[in-house]
Coordinates of C-alpha atoms and ligand atoms in Angstrom, one line a residue:
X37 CA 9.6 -9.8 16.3
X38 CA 12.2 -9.8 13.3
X39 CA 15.1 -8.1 14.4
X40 CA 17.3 -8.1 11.1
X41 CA 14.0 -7.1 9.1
X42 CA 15.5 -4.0 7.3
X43 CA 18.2 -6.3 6.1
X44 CA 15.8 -9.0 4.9
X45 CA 13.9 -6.3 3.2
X46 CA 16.5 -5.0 1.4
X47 CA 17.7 -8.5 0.2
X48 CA 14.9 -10.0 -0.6
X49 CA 14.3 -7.0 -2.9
X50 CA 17.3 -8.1 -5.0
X51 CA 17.2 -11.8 -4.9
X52 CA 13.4 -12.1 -5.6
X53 CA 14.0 -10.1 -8.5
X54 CA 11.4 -7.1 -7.5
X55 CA 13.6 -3.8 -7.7
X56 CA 17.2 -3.0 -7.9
X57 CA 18.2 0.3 -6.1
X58 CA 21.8 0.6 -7.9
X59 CA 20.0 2.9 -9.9
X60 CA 22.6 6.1 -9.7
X61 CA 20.5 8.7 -7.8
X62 CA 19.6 8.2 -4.5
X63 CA 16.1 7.3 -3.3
X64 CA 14.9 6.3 -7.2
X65 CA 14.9 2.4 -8.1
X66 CA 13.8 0.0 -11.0
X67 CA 11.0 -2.2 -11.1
X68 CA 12.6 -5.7 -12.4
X69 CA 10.0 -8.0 -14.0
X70 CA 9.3 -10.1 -11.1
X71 CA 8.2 -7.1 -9.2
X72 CA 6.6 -5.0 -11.8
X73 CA 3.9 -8.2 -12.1
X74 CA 3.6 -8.2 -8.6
X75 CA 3.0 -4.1 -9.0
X76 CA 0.6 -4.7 -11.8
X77 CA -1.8 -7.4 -10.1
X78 CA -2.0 -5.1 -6.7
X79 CA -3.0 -2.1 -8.3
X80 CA -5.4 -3.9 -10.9
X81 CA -7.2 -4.9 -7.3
X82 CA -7.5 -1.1 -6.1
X83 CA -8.6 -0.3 -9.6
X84 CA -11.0 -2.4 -9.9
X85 CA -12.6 -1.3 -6.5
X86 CA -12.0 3.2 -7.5
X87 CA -13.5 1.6 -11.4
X88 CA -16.7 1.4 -9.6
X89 CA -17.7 4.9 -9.3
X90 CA -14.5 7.1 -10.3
X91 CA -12.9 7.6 -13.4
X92 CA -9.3 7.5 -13.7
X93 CA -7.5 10.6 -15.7
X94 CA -3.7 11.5 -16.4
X95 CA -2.5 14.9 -15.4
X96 CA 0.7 16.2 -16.3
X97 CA 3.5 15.9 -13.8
X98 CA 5.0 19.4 -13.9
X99 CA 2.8 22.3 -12.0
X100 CA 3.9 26.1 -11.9
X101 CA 5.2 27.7 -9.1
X102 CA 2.3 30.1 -8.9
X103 CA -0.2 27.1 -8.5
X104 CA 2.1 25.2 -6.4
X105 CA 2.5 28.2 -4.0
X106 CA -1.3 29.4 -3.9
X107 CA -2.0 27.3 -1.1
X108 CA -0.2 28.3 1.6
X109 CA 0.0 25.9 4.8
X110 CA 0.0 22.8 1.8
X111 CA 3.3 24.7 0.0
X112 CA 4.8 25.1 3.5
X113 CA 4.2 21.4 3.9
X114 CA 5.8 20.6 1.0
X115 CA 8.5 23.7 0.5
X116 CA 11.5 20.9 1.5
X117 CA 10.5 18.1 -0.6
X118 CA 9.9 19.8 -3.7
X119 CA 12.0 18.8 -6.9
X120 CA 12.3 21.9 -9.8
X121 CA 12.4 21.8 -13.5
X122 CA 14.2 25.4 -13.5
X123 CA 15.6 25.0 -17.8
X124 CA 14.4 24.3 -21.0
X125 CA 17.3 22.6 -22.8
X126 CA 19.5 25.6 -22.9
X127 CA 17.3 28.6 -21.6
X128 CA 16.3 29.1 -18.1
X129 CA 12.4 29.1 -17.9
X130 CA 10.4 32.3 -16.6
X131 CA 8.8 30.2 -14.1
X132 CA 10.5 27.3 -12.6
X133 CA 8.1 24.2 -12.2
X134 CA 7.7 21.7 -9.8
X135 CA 7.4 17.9 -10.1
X136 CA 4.1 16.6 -8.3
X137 CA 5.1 15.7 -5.0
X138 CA 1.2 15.2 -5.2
X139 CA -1.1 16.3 -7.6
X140 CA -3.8 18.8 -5.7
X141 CA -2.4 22.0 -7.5
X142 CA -1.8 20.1 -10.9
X143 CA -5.7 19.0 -10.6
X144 CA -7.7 21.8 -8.9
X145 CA -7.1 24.3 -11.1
X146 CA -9.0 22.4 -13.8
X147 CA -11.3 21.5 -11.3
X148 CA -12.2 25.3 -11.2
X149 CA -12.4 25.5 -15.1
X150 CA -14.6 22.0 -15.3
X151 CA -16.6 22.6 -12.3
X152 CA -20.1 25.4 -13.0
X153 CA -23.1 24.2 -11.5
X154 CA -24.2 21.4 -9.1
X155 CA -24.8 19.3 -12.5
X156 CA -21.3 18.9 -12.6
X157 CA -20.8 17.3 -9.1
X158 CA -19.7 15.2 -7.9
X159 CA -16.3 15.1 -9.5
X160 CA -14.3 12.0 -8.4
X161 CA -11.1 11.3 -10.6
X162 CA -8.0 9.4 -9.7
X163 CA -4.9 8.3 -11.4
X164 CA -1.7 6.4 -10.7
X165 CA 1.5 7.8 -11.7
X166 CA 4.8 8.9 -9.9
X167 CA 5.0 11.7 -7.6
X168 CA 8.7 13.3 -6.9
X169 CA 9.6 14.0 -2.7
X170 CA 13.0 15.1 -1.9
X171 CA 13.1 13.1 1.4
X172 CA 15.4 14.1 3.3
X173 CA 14.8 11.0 6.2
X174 CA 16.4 8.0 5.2
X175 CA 15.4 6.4 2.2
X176 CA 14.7 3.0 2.2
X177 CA 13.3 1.2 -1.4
X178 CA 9.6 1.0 -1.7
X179 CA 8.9 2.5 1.8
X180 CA 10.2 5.8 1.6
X181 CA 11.8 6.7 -1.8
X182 CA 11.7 9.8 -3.6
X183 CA 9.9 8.9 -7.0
X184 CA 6.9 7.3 -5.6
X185 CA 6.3 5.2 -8.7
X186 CA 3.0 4.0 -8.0
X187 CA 1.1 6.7 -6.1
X188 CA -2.3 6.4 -7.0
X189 CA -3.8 9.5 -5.8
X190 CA -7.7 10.2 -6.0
X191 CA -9.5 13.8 -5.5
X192 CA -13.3 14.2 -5.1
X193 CA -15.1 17.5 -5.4
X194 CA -19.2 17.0 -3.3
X195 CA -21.9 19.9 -3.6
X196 CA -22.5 19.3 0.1
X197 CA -20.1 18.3 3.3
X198 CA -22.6 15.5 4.0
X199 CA -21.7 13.9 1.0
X200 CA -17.8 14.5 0.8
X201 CA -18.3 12.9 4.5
X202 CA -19.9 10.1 2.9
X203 CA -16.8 9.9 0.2
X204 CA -14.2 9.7 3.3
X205 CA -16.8 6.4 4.8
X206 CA -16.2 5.3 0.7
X207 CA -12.9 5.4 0.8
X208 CA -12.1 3.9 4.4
X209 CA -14.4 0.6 3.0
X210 CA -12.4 0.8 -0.7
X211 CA -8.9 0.9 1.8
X212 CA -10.2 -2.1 3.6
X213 CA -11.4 -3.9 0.9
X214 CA -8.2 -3.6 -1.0
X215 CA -5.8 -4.7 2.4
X216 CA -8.3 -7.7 3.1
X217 CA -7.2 -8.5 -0.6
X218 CA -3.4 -8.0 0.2
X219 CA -4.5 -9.8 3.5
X220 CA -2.7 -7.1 4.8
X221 CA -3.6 -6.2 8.5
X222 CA -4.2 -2.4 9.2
X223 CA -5.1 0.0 12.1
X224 CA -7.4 3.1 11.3
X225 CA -6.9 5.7 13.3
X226 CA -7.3 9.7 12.7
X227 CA -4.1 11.4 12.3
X228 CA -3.3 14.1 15.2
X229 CA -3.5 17.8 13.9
X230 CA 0.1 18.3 13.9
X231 CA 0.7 15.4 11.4
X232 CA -1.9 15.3 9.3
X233 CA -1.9 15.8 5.2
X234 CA -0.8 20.0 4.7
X235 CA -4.2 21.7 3.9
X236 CA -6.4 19.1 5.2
X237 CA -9.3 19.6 7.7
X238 CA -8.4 15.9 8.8
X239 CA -6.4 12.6 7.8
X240 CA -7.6 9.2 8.3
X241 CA -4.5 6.8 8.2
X242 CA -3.6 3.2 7.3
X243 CA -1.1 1.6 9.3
X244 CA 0.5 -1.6 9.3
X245 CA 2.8 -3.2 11.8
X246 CA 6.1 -4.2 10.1
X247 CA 7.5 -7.7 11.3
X248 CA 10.4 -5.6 13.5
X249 CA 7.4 -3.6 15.5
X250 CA 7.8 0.0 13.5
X251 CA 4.6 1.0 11.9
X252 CA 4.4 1.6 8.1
X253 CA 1.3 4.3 6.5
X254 CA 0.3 1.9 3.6
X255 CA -2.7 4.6 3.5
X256 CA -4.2 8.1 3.8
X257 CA -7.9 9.5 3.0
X258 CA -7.8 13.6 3.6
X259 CA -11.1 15.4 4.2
X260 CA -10.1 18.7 2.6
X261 CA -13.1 20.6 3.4
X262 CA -13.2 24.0 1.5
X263 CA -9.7 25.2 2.1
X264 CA -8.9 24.2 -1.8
X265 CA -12.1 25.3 -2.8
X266 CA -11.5 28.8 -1.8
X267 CA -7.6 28.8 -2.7
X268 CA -8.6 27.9 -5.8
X269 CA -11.8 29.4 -6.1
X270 CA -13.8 26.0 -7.1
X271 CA -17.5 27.1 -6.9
X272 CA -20.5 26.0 -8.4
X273 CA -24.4 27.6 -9.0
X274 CA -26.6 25.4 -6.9
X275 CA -30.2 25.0 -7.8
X276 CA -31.5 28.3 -6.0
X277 CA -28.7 30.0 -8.5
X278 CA -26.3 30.9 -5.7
X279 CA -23.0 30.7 -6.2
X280 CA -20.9 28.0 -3.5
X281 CA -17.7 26.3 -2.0
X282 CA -17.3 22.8 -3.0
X283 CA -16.4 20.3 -0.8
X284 CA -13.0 18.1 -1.4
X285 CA -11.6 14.7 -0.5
X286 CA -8.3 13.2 -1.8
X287 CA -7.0 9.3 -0.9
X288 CA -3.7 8.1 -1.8
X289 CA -1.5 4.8 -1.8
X290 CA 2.0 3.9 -2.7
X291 CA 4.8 1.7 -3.3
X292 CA 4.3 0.7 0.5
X293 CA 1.4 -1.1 -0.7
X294 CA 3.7 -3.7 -2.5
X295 CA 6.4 -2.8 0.4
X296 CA 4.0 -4.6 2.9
X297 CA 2.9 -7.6 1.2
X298 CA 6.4 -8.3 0.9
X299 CA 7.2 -7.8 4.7
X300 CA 4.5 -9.0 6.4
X301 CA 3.8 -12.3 4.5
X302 CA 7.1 -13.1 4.1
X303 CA 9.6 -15.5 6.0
X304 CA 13.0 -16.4 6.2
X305 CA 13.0 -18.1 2.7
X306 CA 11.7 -15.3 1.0
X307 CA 8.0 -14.1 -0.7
X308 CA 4.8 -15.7 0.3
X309 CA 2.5 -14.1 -2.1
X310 CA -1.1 -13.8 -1.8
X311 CA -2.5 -15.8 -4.8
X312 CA -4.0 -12.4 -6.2
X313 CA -1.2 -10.9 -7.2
X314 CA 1.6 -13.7 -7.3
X315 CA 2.9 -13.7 -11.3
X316 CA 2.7 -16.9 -10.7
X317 CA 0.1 -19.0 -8.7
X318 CA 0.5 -22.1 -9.7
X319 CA 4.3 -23.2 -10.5
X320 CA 5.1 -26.9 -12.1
X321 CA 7.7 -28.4 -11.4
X322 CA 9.1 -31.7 -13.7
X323 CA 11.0 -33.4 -12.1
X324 CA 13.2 -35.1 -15.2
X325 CA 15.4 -38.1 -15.6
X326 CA 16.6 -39.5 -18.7
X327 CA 13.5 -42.0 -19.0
X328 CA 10.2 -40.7 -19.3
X329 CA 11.5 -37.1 -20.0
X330 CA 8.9 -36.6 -22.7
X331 CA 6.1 -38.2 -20.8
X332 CA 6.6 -35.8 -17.9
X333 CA 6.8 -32.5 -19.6
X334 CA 4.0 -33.7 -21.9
X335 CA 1.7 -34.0 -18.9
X336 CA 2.9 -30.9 -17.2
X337 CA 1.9 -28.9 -20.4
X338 CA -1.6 -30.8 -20.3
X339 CA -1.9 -29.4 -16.4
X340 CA -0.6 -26.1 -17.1
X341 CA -3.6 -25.5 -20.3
X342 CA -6.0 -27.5 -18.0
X343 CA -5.4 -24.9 -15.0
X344 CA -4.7 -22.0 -17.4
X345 CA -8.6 -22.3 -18.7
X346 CA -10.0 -21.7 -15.4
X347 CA -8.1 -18.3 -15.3
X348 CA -5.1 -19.3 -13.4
X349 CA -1.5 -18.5 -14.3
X350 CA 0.3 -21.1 -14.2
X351 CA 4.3 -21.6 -15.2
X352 CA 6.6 -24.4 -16.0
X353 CA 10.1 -24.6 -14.4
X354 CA 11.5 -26.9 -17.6
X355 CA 15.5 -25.7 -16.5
X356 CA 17.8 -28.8 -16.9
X357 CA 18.8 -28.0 -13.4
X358 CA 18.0 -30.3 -10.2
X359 CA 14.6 -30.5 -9.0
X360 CA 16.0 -29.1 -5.4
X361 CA 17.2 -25.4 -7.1
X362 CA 14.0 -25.3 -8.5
X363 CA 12.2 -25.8 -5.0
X364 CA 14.2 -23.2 -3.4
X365 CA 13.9 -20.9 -6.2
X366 CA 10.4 -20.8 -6.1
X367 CA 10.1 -20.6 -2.4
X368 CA 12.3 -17.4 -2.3
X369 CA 9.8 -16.3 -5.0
X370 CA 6.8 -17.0 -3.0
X371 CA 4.5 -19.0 -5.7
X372 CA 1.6 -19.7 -3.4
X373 CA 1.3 -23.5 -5.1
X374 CA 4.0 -25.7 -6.5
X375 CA 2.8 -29.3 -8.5
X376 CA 5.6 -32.0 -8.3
X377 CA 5.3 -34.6 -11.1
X378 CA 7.9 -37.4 -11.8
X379 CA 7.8 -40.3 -13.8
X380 CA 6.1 -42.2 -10.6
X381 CA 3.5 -39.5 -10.3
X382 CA 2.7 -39.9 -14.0
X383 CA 2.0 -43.7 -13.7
X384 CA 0.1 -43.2 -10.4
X385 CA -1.6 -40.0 -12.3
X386 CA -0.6 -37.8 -9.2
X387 CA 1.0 -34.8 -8.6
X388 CA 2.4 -33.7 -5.3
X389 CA 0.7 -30.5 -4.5
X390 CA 3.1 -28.0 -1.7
X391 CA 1.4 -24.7 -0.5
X392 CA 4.4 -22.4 0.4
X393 CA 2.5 -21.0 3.3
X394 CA 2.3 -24.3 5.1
X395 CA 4.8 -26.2 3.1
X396 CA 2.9 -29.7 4.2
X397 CA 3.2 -32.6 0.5
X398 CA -0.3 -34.0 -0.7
X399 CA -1.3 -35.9 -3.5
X400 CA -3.9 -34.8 -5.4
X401 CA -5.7 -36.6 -8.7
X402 CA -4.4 -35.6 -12.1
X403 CA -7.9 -35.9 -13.1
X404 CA -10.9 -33.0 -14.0
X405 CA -11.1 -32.1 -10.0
X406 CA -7.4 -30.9 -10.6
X407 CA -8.5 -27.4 -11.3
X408 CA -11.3 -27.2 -7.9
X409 CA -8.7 -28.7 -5.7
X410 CA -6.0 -25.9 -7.0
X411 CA -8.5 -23.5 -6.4
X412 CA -9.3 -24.8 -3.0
X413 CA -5.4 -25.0 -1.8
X414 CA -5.0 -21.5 -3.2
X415 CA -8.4 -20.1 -1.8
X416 CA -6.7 -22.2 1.9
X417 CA -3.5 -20.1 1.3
X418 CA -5.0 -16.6 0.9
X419 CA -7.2 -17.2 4.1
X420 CA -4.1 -18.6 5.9
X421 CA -1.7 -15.7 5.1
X422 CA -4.5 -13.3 5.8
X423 CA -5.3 -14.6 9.3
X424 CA -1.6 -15.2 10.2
X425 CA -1.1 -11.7 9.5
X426 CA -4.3 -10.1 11.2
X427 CA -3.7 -12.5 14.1
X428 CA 0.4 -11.0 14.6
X429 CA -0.9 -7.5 14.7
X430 CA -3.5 -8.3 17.1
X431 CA -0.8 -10.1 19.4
X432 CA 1.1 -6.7 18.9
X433 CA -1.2 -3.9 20.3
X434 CA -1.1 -3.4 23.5
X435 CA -3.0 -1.2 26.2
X436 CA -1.4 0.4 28.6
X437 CA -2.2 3.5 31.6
X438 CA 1.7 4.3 32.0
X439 CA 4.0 6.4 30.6
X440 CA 6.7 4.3 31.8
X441 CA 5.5 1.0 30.3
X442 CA 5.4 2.5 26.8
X443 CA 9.0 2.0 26.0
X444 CA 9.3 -1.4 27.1
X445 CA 6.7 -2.0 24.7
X446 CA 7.6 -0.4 22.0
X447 CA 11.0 -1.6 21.8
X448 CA 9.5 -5.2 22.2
X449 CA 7.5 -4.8 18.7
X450 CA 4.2 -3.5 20.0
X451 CA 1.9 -0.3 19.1
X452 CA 0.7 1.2 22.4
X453 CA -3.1 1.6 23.3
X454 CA -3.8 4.3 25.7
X455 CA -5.9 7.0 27.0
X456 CA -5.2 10.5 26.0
X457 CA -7.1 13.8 26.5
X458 CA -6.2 15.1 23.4
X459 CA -5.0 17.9 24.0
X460 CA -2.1 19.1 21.4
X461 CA 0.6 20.5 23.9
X462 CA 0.4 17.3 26.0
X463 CA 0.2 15.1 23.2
X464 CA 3.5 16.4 22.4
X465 CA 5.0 16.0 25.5
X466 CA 4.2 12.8 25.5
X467 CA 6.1 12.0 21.7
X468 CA 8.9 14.3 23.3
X469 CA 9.0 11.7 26.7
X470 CA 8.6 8.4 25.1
X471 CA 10.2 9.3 21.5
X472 CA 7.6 7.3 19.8
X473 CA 4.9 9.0 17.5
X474 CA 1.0 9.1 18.6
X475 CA 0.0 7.4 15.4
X476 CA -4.1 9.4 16.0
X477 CA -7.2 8.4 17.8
X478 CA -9.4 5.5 16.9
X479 CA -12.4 6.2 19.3
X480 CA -13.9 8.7 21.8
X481 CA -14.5 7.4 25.6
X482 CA -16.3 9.2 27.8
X483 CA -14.4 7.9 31.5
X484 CA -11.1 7.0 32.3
X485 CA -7.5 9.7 33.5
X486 CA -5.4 10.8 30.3
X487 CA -2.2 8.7 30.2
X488 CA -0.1 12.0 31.7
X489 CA -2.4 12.0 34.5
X490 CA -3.3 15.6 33.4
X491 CA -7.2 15.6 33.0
X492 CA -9.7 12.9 32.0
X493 CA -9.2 11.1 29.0
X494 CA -11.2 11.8 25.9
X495 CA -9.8 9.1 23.2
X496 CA -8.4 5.9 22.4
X497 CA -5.3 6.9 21.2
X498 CA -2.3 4.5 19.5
X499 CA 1.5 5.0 19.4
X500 CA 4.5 3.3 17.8
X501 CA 7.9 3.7 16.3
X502 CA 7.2 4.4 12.5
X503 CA 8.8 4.2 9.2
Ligands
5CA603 N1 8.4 9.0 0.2 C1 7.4 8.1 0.1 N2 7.7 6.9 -0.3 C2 6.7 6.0 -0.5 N3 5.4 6.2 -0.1 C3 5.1 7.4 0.3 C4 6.1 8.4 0.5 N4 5.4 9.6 1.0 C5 4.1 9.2 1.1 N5 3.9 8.0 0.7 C6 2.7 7.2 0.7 O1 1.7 8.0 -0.1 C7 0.5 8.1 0.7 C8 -0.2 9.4 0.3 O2 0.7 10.5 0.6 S1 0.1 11.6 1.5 O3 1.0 12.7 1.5 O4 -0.3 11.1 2.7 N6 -1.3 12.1 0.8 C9 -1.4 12.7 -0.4 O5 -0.4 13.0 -1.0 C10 -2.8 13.1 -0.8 N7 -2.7 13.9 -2.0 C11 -3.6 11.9 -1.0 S2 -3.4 11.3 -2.6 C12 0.9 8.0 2.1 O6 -0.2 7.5 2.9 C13 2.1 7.0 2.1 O7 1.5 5.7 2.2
MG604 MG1 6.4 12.7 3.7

């Protein structure tokens, strides 16, 4: 377990070039350029997975007050994190609007106008954009901020429950899908009823263990029922003519998504980026004397159009500085593959290949199997990072049957396994007792004694320390 993970976190943020949070208002950061690739290559995956059957749309971000407040237990959810546009340059507006903290009111609204007859179901839009939250926990950059720059948010409308049940299965496989592509770990479990989304019938969650043992929501898929529906009176005419409810689902993601790549692949000398979304997977490195200085960087640009044609991106560190800079600077940036080649190289027609997951030297041939053996090291990497990741979370979840173990646990990096009945009022007296969080259930069981020794149990249930 990392202790001084926060810290790392926060560091590496700065020195790897991702974000800088000296932006003057608190909670709100930039994306530097080094980050916004990463950004831009992770949610190109989860696009391309929501491309195949939704359509992505842009809404506008401000939503009146009367829409915001129509539905009531999602407002009351909300009433403390929303920002409001109250002025029009100098005149104060008749209704003061809110900046999305999420986009159900801005979208279901139209989704009443759009929406007639079953022909126009299902509905299944999504966009990414920022969302606004005035958190009032402490802000930390990409894991709890308060403009959520890269909230992709996605709202289905079904004709039938069966089908918007169907949609919540769809999403769960599109989460785990895009997380196997992160190689990002993650526990499903079903939220408990006093956290789950405000207005939802239920919320299945993503978590991930951070390296320092507190749990991070890199994921939420809401089955909305017809609460929305009514609240916003989205019906359609079904084939018998009669008029009905539709049934709602709504998924979102964050910043956290890039916030956990970050933390769980990385390691004391900085980013080890998945090849899938690394700006760079493939960094050259010359190393240049005074003799043979054209030779080298002639061959490296040969390498880098050779690699570049099979749809790799590939850069060249040319700086005038010395070869070991160059190594460190591309470790703390986390290129999953570095090619050494000096003057020796080039006469032996070698470069010295370095995965920066394993960081073991081999020659390969600077010949046409350069590209398949790339390919190969990098293909080695992701699987590497992936099951290095998937195999720490599985060392960190443990079961217990008593209370008294669960600190101990906890504080030793570890989400808790145990037996719980269900029941709301003891489920809270367990959070009050331990002071951890029951994350939600992952499973019925039919035998086994509730952890509070207060009835039989009834689920698996999981609990941790969470962002
Ligand atoms: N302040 C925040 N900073 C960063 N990410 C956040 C923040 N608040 C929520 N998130 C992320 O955004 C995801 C979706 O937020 S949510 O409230 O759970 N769900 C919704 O807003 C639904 N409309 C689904 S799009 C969460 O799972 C979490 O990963
Ligand atoms: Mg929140």
């Amino acid at each position: 377990m990392v202790e001084n993970f926060d810290e790392w976190f926060h560091d590496i943020l700065e020195n790897a070039n991702i974000t800088d949070s000296r932006y003057p208002i608190k909670g709100m950061a930039i994306w530097m350029p080094y980050g916004f690739q990463i950004r831009k290559h992770s949610m190109n995956i989860i696009k391309k997975l929501l491309d195949k059957d939704h359509e992505e749309v842009l809404f506008p971000m401000l939503v009146p007050e009367s829409e915001l407040a129509k539905e009531g237990i999602h407002v009351k959810g909300f009433e403390d994190e929303v920002y409001w546009v109250t002025k029009g340059g100098q005149r104060e507006l008749n209704e003061q609007l809110a900046l999305r903290p999420t986009s159900e009111t801005a979208i279901y609204p139209m989704y009443s106008l759009w929406i007639r007859t079953h022909m126009d179901l299902p509905i299944k839009y999504y966009q990414i954009v920022n969302t606004f939250r005035y958190e009032t926990k402490h802000t930390r950059p990409l894991i709890r901020v308060r403009e959520i720059t890269t909230f992709k948010e996605a709202h289905t409308a079904h004709s039938t429950k069966e089908e918007s049940d169907e949609q919540i299965q769809d999403f769960i496989a599109i989460y785990k899908e895009f997380f196997d592509e992160l190689g990002i770990p993650y526990l499903i479990s079903k939220r408990p009823e006093w956290d789950k989304f405000p207005g939802a019938d239920y919320t299945m969650a993503f978590d991930v263990i951070m390296p320092n043992g507190k749990t991070l929501q890199i994921g939420t898929i809401h089955n909305l029922g017809q609460t929305f529906a009514k609240t916003f009176d989205i019906t359609f005419e079904d084939k018998d003519g009669e008029h009905k409810l539709v049934y709602q689902t709504c998924a979102g993601v964050s910043d956290r998504v890039i916030a956990s790549v970050i933390g769980i692949h990385g390691d004391e000398t900085g980013l080890r980026l998945p090849p899938k979304v690394s700006p760079n997977q493939v960094t050259i490195i010359p190393i240049l004397f005074k003799k043979g200085k054209e030779e080298v960087l002639a061959k490296c640009a040969e390498i880098k159009a050779q690699l570049e044609e099979t749809g790799l991106r590939v850069n060249i560190d040319d700086r005038d500085i010395r070869p070991g800079k160059k190594f460190h600077d591309w470790e703390l940036k986390g290129t999953p593959l570095k090619l050494e080649l000096g003057p020796r190289d080039l006469e032996n027609n070698i470069t010295v290949a370095m995965r920066r997951d394993e960081g073991k030297k081999i020659e390969i041939a600077l010949d046409s199997s350069l590209s398949d053996n790339v390919i190969d090291l990098l293909n080695k990497t992701q699987e590497n990072l992936s099951e290095s990741a998937w195999n720490f979370q599985k060392s960190h979840v443990k079961f217990t049957e008593r209370l008294d173990e669960i600190k101990d646990l906890v504080e030793t990096g570890n989400v808790v396994k145990f037996h719980w009945c269900g029941d709301e009022a003891i489920g809270r007296d367990i959070e009050e007792k331990t002071g951890y969080d029951i994350l939600g259930i992952q499973e019925e069981i039919s035998e086994g004694e509730c952890i509070s020794g207060k009835g039989n149990a009834k689920y698996i249930a999981l609990m941790a320390k969470t962002y």
